[in-house]
Structure formats: C-alpha cells, structure tokens
mmCIF file with all atom_site columns, C-alpha atoms in Angstrom:
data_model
loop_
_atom_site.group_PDB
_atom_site.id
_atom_site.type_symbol
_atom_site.label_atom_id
_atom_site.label_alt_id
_atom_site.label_comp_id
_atom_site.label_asym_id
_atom_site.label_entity_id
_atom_site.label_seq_id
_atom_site.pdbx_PDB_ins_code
_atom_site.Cartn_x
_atom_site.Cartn_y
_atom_site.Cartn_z
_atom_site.occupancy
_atom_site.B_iso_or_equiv
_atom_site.pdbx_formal_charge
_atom_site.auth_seq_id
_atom_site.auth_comp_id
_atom_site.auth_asym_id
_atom_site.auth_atom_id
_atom_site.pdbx_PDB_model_num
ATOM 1   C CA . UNK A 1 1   ? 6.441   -99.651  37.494 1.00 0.00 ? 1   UNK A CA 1
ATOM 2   C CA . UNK A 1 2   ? 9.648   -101.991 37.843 1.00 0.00 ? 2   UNK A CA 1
ATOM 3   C CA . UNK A 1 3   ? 8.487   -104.255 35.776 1.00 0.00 ? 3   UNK A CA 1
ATOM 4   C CA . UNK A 1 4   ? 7.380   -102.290 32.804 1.00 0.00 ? 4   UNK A CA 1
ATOM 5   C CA . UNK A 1 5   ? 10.604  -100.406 32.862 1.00 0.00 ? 5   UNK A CA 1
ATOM 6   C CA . UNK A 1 6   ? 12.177  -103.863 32.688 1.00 0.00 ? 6   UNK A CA 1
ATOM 7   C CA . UNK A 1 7   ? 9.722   -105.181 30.116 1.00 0.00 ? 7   UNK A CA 1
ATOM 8   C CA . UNK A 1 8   ? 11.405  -104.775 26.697 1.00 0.00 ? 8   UNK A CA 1
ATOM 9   C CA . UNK A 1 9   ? 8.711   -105.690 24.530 1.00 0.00 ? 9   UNK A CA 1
ATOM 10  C CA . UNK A 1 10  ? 6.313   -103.051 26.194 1.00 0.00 ? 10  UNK A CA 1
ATOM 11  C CA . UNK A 1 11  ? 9.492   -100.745 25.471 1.00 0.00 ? 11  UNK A CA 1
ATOM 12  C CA . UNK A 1 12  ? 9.667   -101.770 21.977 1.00 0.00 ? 12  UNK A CA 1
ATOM 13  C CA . UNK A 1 13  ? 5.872   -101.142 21.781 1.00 0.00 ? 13  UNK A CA 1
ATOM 14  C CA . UNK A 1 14  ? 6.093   -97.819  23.189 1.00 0.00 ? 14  UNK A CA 1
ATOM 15  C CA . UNK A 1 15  ? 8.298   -96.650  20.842 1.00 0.00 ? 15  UNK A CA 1
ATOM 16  C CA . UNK A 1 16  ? 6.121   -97.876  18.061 1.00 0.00 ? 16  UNK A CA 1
ATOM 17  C CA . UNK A 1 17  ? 3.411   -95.371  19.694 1.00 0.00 ? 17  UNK A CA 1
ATOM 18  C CA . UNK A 1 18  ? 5.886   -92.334  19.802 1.00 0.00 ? 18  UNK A CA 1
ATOM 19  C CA . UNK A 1 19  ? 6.866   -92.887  16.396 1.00 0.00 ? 19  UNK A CA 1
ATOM 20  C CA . UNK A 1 20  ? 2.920   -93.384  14.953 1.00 0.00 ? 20  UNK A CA 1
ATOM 21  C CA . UNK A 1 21  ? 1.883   -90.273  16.955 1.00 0.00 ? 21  UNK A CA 1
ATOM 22  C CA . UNK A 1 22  ? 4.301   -88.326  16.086 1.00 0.00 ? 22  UNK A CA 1
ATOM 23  C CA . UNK A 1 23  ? 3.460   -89.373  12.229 1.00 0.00 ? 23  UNK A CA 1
ATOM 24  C CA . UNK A 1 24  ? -0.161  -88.487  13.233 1.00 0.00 ? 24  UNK A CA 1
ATOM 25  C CA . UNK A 1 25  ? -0.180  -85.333  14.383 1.00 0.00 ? 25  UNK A CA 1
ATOM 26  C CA . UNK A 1 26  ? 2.775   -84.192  12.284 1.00 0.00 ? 26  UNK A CA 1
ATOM 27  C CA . UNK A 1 27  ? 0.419   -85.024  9.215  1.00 0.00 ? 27  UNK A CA 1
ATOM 28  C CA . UNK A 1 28  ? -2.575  -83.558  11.033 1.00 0.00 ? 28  UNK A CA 1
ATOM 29  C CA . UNK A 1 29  ? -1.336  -80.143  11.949 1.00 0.00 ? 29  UNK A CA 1
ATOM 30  C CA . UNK A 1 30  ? 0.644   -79.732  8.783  1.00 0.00 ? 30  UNK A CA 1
ATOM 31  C CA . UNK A 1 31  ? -1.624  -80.817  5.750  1.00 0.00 ? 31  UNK A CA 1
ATOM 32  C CA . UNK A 1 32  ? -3.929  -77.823  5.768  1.00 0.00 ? 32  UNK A CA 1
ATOM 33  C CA . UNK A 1 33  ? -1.191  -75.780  5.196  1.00 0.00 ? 33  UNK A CA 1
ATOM 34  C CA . UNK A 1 34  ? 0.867   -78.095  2.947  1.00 0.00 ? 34  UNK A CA 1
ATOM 35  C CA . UNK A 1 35  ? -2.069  -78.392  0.569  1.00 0.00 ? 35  UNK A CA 1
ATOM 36  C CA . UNK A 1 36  ? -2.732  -74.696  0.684  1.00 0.00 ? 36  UNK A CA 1
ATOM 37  C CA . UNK A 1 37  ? 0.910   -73.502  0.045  1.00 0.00 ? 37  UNK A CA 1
ATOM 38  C CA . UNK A 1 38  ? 1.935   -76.500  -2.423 1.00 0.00 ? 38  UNK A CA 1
ATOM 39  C CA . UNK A 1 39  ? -1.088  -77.450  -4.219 1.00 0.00 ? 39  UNK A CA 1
ATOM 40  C CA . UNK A 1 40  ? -3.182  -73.967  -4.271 1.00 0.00 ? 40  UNK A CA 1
ATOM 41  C CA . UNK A 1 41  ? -6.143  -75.719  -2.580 1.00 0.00 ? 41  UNK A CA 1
ATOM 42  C CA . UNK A 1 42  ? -8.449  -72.863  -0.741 1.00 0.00 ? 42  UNK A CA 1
ATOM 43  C CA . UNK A 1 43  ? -8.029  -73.140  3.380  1.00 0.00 ? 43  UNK A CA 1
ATOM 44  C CA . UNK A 1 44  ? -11.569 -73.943  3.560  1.00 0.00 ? 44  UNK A CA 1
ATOM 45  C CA . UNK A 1 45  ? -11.093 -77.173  1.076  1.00 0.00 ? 45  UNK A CA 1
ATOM 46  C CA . UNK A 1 46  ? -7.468  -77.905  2.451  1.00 0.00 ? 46  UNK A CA 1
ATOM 47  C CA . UNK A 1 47  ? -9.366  -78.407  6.234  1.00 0.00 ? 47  UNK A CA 1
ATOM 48  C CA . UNK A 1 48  ? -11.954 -80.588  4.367  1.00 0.00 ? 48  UNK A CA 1
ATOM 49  C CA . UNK A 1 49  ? -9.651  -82.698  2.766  1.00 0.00 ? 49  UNK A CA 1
ATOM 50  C CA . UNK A 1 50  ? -7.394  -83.171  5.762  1.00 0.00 ? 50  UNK A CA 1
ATOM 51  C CA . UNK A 1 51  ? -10.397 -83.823  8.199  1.00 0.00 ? 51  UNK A CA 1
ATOM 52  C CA . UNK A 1 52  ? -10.272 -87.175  5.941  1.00 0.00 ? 52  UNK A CA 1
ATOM 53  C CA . UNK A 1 53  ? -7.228  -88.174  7.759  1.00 0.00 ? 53  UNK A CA 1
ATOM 54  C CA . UNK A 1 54  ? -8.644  -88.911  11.103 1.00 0.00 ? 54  UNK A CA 1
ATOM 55  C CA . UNK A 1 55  ? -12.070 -89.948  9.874  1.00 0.00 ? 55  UNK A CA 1
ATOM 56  C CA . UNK A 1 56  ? -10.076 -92.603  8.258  1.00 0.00 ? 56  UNK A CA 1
ATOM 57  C CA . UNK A 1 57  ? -9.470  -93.911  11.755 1.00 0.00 ? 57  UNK A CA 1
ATOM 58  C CA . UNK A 1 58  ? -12.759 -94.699  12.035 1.00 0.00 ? 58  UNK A CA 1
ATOM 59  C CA . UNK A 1 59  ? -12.048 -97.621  9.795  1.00 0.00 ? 59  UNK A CA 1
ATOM 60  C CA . UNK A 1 60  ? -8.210  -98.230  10.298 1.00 0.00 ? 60  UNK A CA 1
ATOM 61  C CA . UNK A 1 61  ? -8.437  -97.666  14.411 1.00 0.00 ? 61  UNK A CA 1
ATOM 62  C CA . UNK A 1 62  ? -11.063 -100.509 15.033 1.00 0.00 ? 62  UNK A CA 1
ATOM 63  C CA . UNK A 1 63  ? -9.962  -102.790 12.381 1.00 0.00 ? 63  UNK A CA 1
ATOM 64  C CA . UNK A 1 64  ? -6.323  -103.222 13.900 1.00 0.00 ? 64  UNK A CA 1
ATOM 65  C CA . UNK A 1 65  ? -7.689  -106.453 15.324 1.00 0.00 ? 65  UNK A CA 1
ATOM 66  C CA . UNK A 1 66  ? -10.364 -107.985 12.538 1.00 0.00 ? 66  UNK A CA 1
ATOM 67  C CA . UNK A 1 67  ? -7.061  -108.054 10.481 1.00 0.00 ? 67  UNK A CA 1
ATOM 68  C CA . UNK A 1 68  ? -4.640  -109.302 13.062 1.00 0.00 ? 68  UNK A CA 1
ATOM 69  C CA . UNK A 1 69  ? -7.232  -111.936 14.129 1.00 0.00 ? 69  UNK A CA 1
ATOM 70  C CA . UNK A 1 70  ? -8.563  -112.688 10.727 1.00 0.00 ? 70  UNK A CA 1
ATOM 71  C CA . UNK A 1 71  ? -5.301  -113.016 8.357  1.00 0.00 ? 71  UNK A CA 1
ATOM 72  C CA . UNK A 1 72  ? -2.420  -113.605 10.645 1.00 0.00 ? 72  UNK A CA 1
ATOM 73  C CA . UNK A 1 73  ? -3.817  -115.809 13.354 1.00 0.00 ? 73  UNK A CA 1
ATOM 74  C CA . UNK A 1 74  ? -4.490  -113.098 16.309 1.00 0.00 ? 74  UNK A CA 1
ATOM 75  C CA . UNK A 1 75  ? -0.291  -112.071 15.529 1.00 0.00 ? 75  UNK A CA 1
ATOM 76  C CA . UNK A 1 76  ? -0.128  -108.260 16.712 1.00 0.00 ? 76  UNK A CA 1
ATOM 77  C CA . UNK A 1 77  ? 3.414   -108.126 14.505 1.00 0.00 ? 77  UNK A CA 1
ATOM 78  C CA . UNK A 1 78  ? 2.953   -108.393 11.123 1.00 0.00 ? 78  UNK A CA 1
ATOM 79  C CA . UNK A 1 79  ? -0.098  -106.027 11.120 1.00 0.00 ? 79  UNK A CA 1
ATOM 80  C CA . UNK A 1 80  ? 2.067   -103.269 13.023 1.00 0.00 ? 80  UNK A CA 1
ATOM 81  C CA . UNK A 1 81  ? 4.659   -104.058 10.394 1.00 0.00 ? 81  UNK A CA 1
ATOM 82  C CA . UNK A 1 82  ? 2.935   -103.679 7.491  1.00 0.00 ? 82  UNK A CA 1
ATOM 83  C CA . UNK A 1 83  ? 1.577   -100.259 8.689  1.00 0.00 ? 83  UNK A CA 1
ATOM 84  C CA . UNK A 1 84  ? 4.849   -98.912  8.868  1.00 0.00 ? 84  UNK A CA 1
ATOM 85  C CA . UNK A 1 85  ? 5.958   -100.372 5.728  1.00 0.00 ? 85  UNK A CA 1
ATOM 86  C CA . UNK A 1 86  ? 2.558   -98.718  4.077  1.00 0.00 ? 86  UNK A CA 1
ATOM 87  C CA . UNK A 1 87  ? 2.497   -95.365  5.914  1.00 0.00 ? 87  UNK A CA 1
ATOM 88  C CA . UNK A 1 88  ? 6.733   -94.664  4.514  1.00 0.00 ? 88  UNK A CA 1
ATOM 89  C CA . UNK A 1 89  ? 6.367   -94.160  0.854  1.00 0.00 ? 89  UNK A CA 1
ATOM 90  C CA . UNK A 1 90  ? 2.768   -92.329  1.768  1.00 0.00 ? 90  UNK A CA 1
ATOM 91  C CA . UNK A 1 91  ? 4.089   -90.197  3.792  1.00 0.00 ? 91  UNK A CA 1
ATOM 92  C CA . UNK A 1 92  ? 7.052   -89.570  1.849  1.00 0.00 ? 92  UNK A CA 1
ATOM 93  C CA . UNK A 1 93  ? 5.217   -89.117  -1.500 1.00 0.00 ? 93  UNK A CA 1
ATOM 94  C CA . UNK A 1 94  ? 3.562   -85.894  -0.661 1.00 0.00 ? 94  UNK A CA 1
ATOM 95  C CA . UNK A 1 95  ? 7.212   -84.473  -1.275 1.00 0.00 ? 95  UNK A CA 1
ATOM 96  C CA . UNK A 1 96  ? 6.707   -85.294  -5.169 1.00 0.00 ? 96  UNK A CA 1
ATOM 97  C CA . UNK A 1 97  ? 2.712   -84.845  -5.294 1.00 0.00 ? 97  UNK A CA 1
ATOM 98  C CA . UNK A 1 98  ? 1.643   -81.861  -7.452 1.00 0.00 ? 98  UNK A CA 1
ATOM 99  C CA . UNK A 1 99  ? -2.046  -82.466  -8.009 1.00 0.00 ? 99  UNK A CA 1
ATOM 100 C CA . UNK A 1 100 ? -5.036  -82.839  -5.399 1.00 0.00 ? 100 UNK A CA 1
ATOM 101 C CA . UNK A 1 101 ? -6.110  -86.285  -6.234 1.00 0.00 ? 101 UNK A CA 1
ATOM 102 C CA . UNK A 1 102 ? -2.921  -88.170  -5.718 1.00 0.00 ? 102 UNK A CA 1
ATOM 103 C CA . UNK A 1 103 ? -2.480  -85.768  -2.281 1.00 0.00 ? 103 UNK A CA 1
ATOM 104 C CA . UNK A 1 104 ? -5.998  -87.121  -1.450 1.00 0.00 ? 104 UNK A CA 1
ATOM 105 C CA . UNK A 1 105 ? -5.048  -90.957  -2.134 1.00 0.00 ? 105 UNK A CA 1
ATOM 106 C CA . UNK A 1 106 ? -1.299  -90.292  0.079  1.00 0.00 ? 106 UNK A CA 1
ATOM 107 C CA . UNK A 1 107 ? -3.580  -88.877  2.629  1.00 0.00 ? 107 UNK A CA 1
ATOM 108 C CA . UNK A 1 108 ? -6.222  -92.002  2.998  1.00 0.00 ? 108 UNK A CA 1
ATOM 109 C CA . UNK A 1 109 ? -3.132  -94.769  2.426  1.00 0.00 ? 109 UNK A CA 1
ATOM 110 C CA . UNK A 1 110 ? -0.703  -92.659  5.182  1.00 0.00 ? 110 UNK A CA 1
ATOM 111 C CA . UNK A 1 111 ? -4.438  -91.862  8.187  1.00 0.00 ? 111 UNK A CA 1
ATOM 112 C CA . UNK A 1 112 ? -5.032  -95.584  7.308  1.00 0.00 ? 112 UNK A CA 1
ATOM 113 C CA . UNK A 1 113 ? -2.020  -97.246  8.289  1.00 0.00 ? 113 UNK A CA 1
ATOM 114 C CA . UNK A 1 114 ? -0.559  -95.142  10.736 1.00 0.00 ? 114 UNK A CA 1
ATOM 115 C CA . UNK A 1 115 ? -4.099  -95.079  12.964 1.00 0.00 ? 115 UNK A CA 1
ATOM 116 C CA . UNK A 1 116 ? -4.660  -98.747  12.420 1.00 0.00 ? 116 UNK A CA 1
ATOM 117 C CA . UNK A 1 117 ? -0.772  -98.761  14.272 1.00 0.00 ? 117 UNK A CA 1
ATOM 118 C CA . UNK A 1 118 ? -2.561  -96.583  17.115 1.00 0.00 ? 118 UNK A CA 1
ATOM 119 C CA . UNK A 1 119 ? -5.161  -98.732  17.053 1.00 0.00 ? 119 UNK A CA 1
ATOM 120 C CA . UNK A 1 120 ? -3.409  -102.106 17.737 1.00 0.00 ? 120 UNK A CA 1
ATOM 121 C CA . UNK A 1 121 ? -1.003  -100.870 20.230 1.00 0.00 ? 121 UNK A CA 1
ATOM 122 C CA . UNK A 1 122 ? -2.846  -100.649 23.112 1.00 0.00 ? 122 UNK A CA 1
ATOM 123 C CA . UNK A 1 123 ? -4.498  -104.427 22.189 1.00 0.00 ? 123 UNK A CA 1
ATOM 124 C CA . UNK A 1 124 ? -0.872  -105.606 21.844 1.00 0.00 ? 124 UNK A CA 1
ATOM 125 C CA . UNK A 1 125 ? 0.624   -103.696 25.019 1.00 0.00 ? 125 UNK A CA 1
ATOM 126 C CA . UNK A 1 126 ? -1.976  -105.336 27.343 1.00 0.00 ? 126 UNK A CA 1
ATOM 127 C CA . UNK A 1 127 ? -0.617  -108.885 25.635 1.00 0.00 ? 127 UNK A CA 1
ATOM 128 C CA . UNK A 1 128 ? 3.007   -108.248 26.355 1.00 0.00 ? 128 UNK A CA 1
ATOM 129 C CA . UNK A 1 129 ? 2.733   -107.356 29.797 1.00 0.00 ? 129 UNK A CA 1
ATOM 130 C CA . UNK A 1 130 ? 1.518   -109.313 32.943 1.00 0.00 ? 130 UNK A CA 1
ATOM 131 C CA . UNK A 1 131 ? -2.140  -108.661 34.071 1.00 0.00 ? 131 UNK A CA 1
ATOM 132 C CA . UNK A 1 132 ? -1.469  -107.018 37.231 1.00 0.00 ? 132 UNK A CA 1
ATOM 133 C CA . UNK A 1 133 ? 0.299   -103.797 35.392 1.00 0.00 ? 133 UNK A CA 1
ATOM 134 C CA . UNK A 1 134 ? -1.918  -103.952 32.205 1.00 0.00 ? 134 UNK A CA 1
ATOM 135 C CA . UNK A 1 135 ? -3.515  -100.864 32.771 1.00 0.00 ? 135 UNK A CA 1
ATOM 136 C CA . UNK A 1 136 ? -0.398  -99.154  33.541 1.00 0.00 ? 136 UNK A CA 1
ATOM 137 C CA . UNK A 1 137 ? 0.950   -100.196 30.746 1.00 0.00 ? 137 UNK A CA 1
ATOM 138 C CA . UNK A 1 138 ? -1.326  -98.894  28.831 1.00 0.00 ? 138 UNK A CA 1
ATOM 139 C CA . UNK A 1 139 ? -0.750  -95.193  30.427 1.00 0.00 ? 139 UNK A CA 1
ATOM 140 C CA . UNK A 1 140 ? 2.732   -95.176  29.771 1.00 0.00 ? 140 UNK A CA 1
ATOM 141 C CA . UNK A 1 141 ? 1.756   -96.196  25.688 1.00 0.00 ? 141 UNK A CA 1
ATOM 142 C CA . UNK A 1 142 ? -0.436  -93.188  26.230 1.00 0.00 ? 142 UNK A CA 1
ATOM 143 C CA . UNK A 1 143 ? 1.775   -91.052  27.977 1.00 0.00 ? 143 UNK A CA 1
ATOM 144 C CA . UNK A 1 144 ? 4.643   -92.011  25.499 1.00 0.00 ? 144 UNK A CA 1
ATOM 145 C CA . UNK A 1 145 ? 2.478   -91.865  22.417 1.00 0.00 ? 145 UNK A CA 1
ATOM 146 C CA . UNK A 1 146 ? 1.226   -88.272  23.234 1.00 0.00 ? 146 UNK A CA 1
ATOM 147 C CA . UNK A 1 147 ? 4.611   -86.701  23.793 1.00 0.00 ? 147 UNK A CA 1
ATOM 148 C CA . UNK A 1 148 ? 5.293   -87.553  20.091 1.00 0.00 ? 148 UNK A CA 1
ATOM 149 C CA . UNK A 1 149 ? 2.167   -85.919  19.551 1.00 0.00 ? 149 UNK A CA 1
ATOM 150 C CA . UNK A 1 150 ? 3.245   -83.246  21.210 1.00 0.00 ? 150 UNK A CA 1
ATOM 151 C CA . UNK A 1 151 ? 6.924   -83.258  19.818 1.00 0.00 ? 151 UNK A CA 1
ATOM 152 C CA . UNK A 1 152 ? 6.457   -83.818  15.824 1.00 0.00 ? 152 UNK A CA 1
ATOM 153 C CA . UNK A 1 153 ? 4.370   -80.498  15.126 1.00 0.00 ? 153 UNK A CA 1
ATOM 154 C CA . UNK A 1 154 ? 6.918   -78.126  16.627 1.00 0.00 ? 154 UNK A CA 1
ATOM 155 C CA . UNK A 1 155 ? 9.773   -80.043  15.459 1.00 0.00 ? 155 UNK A CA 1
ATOM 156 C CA . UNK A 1 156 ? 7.919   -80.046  11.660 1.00 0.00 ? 156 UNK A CA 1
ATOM 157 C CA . UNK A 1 157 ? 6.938   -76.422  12.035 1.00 0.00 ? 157 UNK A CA 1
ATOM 158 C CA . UNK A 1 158 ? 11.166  -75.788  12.793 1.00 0.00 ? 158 UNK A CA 1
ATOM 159 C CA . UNK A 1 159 ? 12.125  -77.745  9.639  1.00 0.00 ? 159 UNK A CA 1
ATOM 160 C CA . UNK A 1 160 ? 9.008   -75.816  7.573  1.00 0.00 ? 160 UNK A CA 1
ATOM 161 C CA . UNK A 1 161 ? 9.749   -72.536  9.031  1.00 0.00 ? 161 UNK A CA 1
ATOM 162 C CA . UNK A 1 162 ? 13.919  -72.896  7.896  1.00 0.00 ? 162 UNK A CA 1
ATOM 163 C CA . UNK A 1 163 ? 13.706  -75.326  4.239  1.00 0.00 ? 163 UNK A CA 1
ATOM 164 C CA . UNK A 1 164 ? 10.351  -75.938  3.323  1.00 0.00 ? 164 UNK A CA 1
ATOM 165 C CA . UNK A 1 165 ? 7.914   -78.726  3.600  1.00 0.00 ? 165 UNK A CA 1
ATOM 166 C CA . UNK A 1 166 ? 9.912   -81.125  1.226  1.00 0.00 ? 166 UNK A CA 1
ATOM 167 C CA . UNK A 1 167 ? 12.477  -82.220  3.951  1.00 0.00 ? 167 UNK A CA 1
ATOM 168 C CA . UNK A 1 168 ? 10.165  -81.689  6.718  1.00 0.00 ? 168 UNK A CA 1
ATOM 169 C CA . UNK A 1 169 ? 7.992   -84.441  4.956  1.00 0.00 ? 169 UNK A CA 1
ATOM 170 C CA . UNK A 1 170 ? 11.059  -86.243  4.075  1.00 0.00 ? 170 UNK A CA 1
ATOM 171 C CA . UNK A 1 171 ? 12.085  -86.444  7.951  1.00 0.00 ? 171 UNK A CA 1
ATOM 172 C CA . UNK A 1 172 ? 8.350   -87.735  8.439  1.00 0.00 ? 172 UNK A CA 1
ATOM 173 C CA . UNK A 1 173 ? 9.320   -90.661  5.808  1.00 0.00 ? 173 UNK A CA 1
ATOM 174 C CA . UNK A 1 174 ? 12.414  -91.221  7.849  1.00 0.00 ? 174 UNK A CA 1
ATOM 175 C CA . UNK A 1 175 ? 10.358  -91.611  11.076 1.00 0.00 ? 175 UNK A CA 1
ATOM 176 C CA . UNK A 1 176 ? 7.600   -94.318  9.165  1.00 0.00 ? 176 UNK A CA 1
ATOM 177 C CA . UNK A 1 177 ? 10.866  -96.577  7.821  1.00 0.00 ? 177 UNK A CA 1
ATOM 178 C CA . UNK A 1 178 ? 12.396  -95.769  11.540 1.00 0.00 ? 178 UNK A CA 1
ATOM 179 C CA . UNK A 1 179 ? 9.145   -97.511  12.769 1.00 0.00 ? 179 UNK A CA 1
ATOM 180 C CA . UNK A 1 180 ? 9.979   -100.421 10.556 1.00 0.00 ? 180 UNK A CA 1
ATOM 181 C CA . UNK A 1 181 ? 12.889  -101.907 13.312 1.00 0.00 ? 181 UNK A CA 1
ATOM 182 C CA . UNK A 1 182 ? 10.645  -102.017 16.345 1.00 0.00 ? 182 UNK A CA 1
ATOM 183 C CA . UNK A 1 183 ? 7.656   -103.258 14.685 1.00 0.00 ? 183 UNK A CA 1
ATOM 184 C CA . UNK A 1 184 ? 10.150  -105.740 13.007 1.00 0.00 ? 184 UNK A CA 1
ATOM 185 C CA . UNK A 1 185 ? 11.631  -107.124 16.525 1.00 0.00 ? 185 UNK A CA 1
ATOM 186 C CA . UNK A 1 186 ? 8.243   -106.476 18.657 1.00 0.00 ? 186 UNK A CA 1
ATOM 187 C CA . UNK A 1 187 ? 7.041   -109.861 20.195 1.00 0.00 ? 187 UNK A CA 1
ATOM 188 C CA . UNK A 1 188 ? 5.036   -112.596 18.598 1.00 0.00 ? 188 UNK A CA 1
ATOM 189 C CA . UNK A 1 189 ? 1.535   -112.829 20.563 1.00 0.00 ? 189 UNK A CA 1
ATOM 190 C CA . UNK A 1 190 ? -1.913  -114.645 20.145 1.00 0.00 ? 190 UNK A CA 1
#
C-alpha cells in the first residue's frame, strides 16, 4: 500500500477513473429521464436509446488498446487524452440538443470515449506501477473509479432536482474538460 500511495502517476490515473465513472454513470442514470422530460421521447424508447450507451462499450472498452498500440506506439496518454477532449463538448451538447437524432449521435460520441477511458485505465495502471502491487493497484482504480460511480448520480439528481438538467449537464462538461489535466500530465508508457 506505501508505495501506491506514494506512486503519483497511479494517483494521477486514479483520478482519471473517478472522473470517467462519474461521467458514466451520471450519463447512465440520467438519460432516460433527460430524453423523456426534454425531448418527449416515450420511457420505453428513452431506455432503448440509452441502453446504446453501454453497448457502445462493447466497442470503445476493448479497443482502448488496438488504438493505443496501433496509432500511438503502445502510448496509454494520448488515447486517454483524446477521450476526454471527445467526451467534453458531447457531454456538454445535450444542454443545446432539441431533437432525438443529434441526442442519439451525443450519446454514441460521449459512451464511446468515456468507456474506451475505462477501458485503458486498468491496462495503463498495471504499467505505472511495479509488478509486485499490480493487482492492488488495480483495486484501488476500482475502488476509486466506483465511488464516482457512486457519487455523480446523487450529486446530478441534487443539481436536477433544484435547476434543471441544463447545469447539471453543464457540471458533467466541467468534469470531461476537468479530466483533460490528469490525462494531460499522466505518464508516458510502452
């Protein structure tokens, strides 16, 4: 445990997986009834639609590494970076979406990146760290990862419940670009 708590770039990672959790499940638990309230969609098709966010993950989850090792050389970094920088404006656009089909495009661009994120992290952690505290290290992404999880739906519900979903969605926007700095200064591995 010492020297994860002294490791700074499993830190830096960790906070990469609280921030792409807590975009994950904030999305998850809140699009049904975004697209029901905003856009008019039924609560049967407003389920269907959002069950396209983690099927996406299928895809995104898995190919985390194809891309890292394929078009930047086995670097972890700029992949995690460029999901952040894709999952902010996808996230935040569903404050200005009026129509299903755009919602539906936001929805596939914001699942993709921020599960291909999820994805990569626990490669990356196990890279950062030395091999006789992989494995913890990849609890304590877990553990870390899953109290955002736990944290962004009540937090979103709070911010629905008192102004509405435009800031809460807003706030999730904040949280993608606040994912930019530690994916910016997380360490360079192969």
């Amino acid at each position: 445990m010492r020297d994860l708590l002294a490791n700074r770039a499993a830190w830096t990672l960790y906070a990469l997986s609280f921030l792409a959790f807590s975009l994950y499940l904030f999305l998850n638990s809140w699009l049904p009834s975004y697209l029901t309230d905003r856009l008019g969609v039924s609560l049967a098709l407003s389920g269907l639609l959002t069950a396209l966010f983690p099927a996406v993950g299928v895809v995104s989850r898995t190919s985390g590494g194809v891309i890292s090792d394929r078009l930047f050389g086995g670097e972890r970094r700029p992949v995690v970076l460029l999901a952040f920088v894709a999952a902010a404006p996808a996230v935040t656009g569903f404050v200005v979406v009026t129509r299903v089909g755009p919602a539906i495009a936001l929805l596939l661009v914001a699942g993709f990146a921020v599960q291909l994120t999820i994805g990569l992290l626990y490669t990356y952690v196990a890279e950062v760290v030395a091999p006789t505290v992989r494995s913890t290290a990849i609890s304590m992404l877990t553990s870390v990862g899953l109290f955002g999880a736990f944290a962004a739906p009540i937090a979103g519900g709070a911010i629905i419940d008192r102004a509405g979903y435009r800031p809460a969605f807003l706030l999730a926007g904040v949280v993608a670009v606040l994912g930019v700095a530690p994916a910016w200064y997380a360490p360079d591995v192969r």
